[in-house]
mmCIF file of C-alpha atoms and ligand atoms in Angstrom:
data_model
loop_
_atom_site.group_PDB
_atom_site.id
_atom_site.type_symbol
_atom_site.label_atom_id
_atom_site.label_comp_id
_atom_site.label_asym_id
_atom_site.label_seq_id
_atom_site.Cartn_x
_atom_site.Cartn_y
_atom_site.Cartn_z
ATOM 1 C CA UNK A 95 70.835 79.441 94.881
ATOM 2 C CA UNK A 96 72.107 79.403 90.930
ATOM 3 C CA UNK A 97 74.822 76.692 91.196
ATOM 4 C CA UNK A 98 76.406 78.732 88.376
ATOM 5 C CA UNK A 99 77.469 81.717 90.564
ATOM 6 C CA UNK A 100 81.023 81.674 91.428
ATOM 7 C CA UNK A 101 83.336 80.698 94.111
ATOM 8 C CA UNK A 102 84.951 83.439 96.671
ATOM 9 C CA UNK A 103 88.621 83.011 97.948
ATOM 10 C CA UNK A 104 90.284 85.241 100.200
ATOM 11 C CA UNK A 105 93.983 85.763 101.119
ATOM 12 C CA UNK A 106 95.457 88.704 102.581
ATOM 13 C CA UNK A 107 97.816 88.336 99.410
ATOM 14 C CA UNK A 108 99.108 86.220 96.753
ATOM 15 C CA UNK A 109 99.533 82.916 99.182
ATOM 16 C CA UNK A 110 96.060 82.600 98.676
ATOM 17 C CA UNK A 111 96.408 81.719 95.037
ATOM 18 C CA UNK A 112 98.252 78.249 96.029
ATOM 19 C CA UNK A 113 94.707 77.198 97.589
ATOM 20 C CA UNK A 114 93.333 78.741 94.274
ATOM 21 C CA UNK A 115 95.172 76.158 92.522
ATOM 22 C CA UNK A 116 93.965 73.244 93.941
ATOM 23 C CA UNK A 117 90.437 74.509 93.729
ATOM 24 C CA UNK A 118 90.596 74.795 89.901
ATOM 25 C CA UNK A 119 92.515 71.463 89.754
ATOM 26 C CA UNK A 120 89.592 70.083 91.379
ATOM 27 C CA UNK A 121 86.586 71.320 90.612
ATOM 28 C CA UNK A 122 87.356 72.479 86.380
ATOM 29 C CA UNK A 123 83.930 73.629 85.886
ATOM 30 C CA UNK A 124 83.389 76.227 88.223
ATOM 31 C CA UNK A 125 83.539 79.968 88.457
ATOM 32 C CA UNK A 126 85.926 81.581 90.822
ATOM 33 C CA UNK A 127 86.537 84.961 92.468
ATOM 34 C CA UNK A 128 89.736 85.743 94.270
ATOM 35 C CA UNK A 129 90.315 88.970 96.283
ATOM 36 C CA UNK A 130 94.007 89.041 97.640
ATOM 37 C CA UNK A 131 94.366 91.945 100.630
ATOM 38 C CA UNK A 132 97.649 93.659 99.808
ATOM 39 C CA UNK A 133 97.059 96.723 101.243
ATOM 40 C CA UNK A 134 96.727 95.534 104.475
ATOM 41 C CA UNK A 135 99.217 92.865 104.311
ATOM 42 C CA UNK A 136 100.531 91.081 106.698
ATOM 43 C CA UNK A 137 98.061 89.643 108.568
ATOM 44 C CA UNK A 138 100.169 87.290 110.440
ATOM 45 C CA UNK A 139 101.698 90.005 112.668
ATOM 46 C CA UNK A 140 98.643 91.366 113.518
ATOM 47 C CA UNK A 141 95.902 90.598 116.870
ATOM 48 C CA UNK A 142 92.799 89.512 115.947
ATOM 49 C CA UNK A 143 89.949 92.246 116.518
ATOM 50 C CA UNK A 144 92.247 93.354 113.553
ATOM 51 C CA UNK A 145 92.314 90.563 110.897
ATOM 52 C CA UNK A 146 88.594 90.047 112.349
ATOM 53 C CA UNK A 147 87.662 93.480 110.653
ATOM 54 C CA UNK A 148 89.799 92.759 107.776
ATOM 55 C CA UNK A 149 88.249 89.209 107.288
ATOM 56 C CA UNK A 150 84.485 90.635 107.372
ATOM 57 C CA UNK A 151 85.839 93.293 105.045
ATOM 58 C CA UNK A 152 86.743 91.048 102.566
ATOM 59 C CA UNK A 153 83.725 88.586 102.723
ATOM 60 C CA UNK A 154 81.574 91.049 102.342
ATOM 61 C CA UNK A 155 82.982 92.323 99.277
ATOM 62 C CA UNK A 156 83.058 88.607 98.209
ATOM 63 C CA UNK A 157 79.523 88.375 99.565
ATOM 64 C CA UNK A 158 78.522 91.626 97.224
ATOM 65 C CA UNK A 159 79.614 89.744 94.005
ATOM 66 C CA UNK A 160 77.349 86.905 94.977
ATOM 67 C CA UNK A 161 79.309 83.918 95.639
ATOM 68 C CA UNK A 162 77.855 80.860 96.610
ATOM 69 C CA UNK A 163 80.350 79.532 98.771
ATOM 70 C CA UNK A 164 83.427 81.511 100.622
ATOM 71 C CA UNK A 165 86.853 79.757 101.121
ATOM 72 C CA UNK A 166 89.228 81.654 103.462
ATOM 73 C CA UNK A 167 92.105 81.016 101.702
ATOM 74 C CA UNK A 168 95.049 82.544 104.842
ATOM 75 C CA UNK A 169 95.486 80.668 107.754
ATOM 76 C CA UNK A 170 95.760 83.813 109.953
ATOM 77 C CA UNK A 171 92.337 84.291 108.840
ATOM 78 C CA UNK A 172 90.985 80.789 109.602
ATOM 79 C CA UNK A 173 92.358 80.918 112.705
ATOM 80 C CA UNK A 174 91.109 84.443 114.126
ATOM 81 C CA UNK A 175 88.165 85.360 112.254
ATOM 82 C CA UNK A 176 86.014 81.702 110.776
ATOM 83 C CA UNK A 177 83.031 82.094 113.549
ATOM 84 C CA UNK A 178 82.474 85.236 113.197
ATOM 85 C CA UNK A 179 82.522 85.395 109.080
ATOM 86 C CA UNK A 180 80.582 82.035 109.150
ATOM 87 C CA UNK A 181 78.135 84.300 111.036
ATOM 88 C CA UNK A 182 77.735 87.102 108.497
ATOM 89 C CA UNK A 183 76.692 85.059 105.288
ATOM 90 C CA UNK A 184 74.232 82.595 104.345
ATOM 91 C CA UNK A 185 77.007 80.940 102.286
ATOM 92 C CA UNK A 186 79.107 77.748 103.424
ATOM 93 C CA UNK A 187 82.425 78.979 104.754
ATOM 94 C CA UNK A 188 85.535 77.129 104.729
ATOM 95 C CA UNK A 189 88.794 78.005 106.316
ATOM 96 C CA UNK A 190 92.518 76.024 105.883
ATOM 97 C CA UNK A 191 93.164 74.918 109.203
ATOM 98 C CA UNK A 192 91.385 71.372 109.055
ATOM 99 C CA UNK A 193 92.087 70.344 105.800
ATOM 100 C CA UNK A 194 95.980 71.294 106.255
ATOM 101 C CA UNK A 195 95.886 69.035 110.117
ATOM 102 C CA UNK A 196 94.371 65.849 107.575
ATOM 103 C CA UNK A 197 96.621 66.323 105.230
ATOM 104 C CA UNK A 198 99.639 66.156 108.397
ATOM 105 C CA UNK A 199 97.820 63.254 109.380
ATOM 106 C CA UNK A 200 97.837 61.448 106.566
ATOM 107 C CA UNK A 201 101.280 62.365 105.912
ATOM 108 C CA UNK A 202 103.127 61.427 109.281
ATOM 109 C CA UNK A 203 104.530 58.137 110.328
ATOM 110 C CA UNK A 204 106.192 58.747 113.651
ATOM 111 C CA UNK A 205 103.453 61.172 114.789
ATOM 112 C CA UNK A 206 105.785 64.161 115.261
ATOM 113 C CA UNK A 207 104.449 66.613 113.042
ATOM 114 C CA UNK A 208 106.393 70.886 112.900
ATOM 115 C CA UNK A 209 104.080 73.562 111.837
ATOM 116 C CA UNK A 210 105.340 77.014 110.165
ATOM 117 C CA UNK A 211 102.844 79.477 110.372
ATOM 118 C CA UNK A 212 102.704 83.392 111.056
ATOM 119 C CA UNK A 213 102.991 84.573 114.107
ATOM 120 C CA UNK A 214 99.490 85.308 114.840
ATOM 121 C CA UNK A 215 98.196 81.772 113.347
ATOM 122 C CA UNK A 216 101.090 79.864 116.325
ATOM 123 C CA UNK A 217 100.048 82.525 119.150
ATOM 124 C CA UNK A 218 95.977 81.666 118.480
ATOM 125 C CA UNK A 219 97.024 77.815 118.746
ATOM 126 C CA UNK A 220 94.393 77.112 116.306
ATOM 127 C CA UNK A 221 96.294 74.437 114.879
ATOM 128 C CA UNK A 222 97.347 72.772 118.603
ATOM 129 C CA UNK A 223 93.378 72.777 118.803
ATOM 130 C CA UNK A 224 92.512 71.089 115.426
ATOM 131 C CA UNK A 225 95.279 68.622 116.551
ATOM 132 C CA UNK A 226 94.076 67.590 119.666
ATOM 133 C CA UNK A 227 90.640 67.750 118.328
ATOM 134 C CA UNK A 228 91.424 64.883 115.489
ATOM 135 C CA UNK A 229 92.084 63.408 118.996
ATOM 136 C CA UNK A 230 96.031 61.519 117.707
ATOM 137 C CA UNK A 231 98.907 61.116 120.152
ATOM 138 C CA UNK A 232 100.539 63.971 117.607
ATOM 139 C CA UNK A 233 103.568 65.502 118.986
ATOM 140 C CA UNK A 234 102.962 69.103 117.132
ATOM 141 C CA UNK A 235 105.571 72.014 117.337
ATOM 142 C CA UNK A 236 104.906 75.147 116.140
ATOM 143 C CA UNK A 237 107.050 77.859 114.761
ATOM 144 C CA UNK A 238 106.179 81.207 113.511
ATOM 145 C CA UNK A 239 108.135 82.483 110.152
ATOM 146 C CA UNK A 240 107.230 85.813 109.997
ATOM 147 C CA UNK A 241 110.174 86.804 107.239
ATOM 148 C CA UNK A 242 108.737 84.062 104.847
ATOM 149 C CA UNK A 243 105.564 86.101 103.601
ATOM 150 C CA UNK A 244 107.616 89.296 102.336
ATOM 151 C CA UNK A 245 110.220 86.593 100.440
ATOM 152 C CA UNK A 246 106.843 85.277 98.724
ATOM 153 C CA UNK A 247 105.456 88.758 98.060
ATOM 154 C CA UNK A 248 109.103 89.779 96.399
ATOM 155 C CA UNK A 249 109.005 86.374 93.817
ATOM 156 C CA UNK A 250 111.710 84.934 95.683
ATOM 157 C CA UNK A 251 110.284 81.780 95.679
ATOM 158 C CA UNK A 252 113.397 79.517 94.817
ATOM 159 C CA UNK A 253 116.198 81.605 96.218
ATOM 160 C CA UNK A 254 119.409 80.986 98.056
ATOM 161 C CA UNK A 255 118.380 83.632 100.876
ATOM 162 C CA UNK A 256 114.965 82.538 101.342
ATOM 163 C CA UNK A 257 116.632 78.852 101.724
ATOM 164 C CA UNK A 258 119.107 80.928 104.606
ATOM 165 C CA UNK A 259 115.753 82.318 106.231
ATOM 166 C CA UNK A 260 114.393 78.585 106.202
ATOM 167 C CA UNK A 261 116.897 77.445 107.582
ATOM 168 C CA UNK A 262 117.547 79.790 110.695
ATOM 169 C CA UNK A 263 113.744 79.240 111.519
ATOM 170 C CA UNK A 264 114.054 75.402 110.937
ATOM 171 C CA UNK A 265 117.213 75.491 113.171
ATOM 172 C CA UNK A 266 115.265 76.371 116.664
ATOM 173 C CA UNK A 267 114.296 72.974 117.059
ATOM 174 C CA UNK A 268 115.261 69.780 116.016
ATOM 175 C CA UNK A 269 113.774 69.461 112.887
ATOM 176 C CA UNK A 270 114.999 65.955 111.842
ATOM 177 C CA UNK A 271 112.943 64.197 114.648
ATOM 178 C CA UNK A 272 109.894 65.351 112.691
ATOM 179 C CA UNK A 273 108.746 63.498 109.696
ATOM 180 C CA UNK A 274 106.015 65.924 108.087
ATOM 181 C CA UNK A 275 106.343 69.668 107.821
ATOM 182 C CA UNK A 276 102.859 71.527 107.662
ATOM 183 C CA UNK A 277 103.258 74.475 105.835
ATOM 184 C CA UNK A 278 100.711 76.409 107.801
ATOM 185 C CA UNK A 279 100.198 80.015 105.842
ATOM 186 C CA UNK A 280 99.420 79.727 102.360
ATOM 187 C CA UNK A 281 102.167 81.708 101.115
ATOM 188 C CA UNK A 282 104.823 79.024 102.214
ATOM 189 C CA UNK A 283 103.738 76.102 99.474
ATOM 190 C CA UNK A 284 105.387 79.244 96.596
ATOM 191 C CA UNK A 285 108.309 78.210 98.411
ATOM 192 C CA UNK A 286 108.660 74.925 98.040
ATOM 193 C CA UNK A 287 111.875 74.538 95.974
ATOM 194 C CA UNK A 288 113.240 76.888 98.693
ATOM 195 C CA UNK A 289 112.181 74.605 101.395
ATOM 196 C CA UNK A 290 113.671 71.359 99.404
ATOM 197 C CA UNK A 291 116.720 73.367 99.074
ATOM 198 C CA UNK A 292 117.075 72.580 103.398
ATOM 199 C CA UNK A 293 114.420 69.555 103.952
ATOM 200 C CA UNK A 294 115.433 66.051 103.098
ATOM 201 C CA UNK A 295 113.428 64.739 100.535
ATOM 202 C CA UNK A 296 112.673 62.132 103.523
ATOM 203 C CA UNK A 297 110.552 64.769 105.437
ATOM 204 C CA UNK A 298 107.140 65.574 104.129
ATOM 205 C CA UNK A 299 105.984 68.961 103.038
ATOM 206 C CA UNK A 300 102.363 69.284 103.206
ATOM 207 C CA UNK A 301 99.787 72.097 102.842
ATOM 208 C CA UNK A 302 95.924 72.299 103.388
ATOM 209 C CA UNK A 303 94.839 72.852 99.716
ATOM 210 C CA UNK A 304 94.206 69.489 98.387
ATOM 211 C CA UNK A 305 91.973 68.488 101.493
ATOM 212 C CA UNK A 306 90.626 72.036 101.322
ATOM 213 C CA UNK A 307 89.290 71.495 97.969
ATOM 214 C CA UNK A 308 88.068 68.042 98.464
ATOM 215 C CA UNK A 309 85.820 68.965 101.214
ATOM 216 C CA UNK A 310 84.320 72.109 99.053
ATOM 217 C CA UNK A 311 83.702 69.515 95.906
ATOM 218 C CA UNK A 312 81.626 67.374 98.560
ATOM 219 C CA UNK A 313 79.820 70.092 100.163
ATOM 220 C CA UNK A 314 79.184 71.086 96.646
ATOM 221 C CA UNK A 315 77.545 67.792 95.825
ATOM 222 C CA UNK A 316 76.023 67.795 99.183
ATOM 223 C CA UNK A 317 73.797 70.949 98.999
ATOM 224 C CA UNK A 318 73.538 70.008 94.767
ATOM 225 C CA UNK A 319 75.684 73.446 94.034
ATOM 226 C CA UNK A 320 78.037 72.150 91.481
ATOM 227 C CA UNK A 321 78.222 74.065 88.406
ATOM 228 C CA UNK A 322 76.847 72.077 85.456
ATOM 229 C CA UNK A 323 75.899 75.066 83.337
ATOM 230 C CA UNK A 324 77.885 75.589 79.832
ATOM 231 C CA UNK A 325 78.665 78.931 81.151
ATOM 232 C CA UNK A 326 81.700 80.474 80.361
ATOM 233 C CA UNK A 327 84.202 79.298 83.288
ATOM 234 C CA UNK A 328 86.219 82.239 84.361
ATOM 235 C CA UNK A 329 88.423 83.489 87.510
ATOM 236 C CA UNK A 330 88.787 87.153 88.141
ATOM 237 C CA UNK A 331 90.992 88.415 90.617
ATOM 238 C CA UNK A 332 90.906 91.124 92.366
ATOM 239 C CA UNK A 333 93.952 93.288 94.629
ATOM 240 C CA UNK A 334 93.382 95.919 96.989
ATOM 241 C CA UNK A 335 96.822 97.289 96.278
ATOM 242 C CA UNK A 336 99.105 96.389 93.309
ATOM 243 C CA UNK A 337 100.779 93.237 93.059
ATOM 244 C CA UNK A 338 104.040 93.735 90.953
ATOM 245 C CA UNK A 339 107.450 91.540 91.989
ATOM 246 C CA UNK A 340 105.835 88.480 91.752
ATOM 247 C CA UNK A 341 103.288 88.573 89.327
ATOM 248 C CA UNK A 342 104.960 87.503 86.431
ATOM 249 C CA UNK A 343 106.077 84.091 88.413
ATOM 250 C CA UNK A 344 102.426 83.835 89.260
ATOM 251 C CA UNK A 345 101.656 83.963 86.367
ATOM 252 C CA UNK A 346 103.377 81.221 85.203
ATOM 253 C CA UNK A 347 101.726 78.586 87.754
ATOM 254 C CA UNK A 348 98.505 78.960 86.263
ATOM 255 C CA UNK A 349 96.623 77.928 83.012
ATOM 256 C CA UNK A 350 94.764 80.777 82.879
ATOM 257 C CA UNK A 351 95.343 84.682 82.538
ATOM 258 C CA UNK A 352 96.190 86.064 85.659
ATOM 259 C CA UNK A 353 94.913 89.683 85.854
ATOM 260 C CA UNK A 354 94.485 91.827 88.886
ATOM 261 C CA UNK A 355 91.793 94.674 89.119
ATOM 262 C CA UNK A 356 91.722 97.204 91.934
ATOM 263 C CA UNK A 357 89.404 97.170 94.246
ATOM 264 C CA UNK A 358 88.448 99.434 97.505
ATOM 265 C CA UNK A 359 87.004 97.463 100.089
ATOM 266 C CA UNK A 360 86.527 100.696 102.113
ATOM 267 C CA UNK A 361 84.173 102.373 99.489
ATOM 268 C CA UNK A 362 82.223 99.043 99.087
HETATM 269 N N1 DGL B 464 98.743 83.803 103.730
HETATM 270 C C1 DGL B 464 98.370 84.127 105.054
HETATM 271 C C2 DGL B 464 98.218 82.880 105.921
HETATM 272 O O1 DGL B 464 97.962 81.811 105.397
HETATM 273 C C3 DGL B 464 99.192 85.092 105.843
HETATM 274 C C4 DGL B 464 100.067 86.058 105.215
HETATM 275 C C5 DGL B 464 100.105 87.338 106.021
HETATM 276 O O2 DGL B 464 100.800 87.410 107.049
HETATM 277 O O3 DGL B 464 99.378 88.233 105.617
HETATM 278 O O4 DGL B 464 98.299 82.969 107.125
#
């Protein structure tokens, strides 16, 4: 395989772009494709023969560009649809839920660790699997935000009534007992200064992304894929319905020019 082809990422929006980040951050030389699934939007409220479909939809598409490597950049995703993507391509496939239970684990110190997801991603228990999996006395809670990926598609990252919405979900349990907040749907990390507004800066905030791009840079190395041609690095990104509120914030968290070309993944 040409180790100069690019990267796919996936989201079912913009939350994807957050893993984006940390991909670029990580590995500077290499070529990425991101495809970001507003049409169907949200995932996270939807059963999983659904986001299945949706998933395959979108690897394909990724698949049909010729990536070397797919990163399923939506927890929701990871958690309903990574077998049976990983079993349409040739490609490696990597999802978020792993990395983002290391990154919890390196994070905690009392072992109590709250997870915010979407709905879907806390009803599949993907994460209470990973967790028991990494085999820690973890106490994990789980609770679904399903108001937080509409606040993230609107640009309200760092708003006074996202904060409110925080807070209402962060008030069903006890949330000062835990020590490390897993922000479990990649559209949460936009809302960080949100979150800080309500967290004390004494609880951790963590996210799958960093992990998530340190195991594709070693499975990179691994199967000698890294890009070491001069080519012209570039990212092009791809929507499947307009993005418009929060664009120009998006914008602004990246380097780069951050334009969006239509794309119909049912005429593909
Ligand atoms: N960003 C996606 C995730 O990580 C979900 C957003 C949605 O509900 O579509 O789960």
């Amino acid at each position: 395989m040409d180790p100069a082809l690019p990267i796919g990422v996936f989201d079912s929006g913009i939350g994807g772009l957050t893993v984006l980040k940390d991909l670029a951050a990580r590995l500077p030389n290499e070529n990425f494709i991101y495809l970001g699934d507003v049409a169907r939007l949200p995932y996270g409220t939807k059963s999983a023969h659904v986001v299945i479909r949706y998933a395959q939809t979108c690897v394909q598409f990724l698949v049909n560009r010729r990536v070397k490597y797919v990163v399923i950049a939506c927890n929701t995703a990871t958690a309903m649809a990574i077998s049976e993507v990983s079993h349409m391509v040739s490609v490696a496939v990597t999802g978020v839920i792993e990395p983002g239970v290391k990154a919890a684990l390196s994070a905690t110190k009392n072992g109590r660790v709250l997870v915010l997801a979407t709905q879907s991603t806390v009803k599949s228990e993907a994460y209470l699997r990973e967790f028991e999996r990494h085999g820690y006395g973890t106490h994990v809670e789980q609770i679904a935000c399903p108001l937080l990926v509409p606040l993230a598609e609107e640009g309200w990252f760092n708003h006074e009534t996202t904060a409110h919405v925080i807070q209402s979900y962060l008030s069903k349990v006890q949330y000062k007992e835990f020590d490390t907040v897993l922000l479990g749907c990649t559209h949460y990390p936009l809302l960080e200064e949100s979150f800080r507004r309500v967290l004390p800066q004494s609880i951790a905030l963590v996210h799958g992304g960093p992990h998530l791009a340190q195991t594709v840079a070693q499975k990179l190395t691994e199967e000698r894929l890294q890009n070491s041609s001069d080519s012209h690095f570039s990212h092009r990104f791809f929507s499947t319905d307009t993005i418009s509120s929060s664009l120009p914030i998006i914008r602004a968290l990246f380097d780069h020019p951050v334009d969006f070309e239509l794309v119909d993944l049912e005429r593909q």
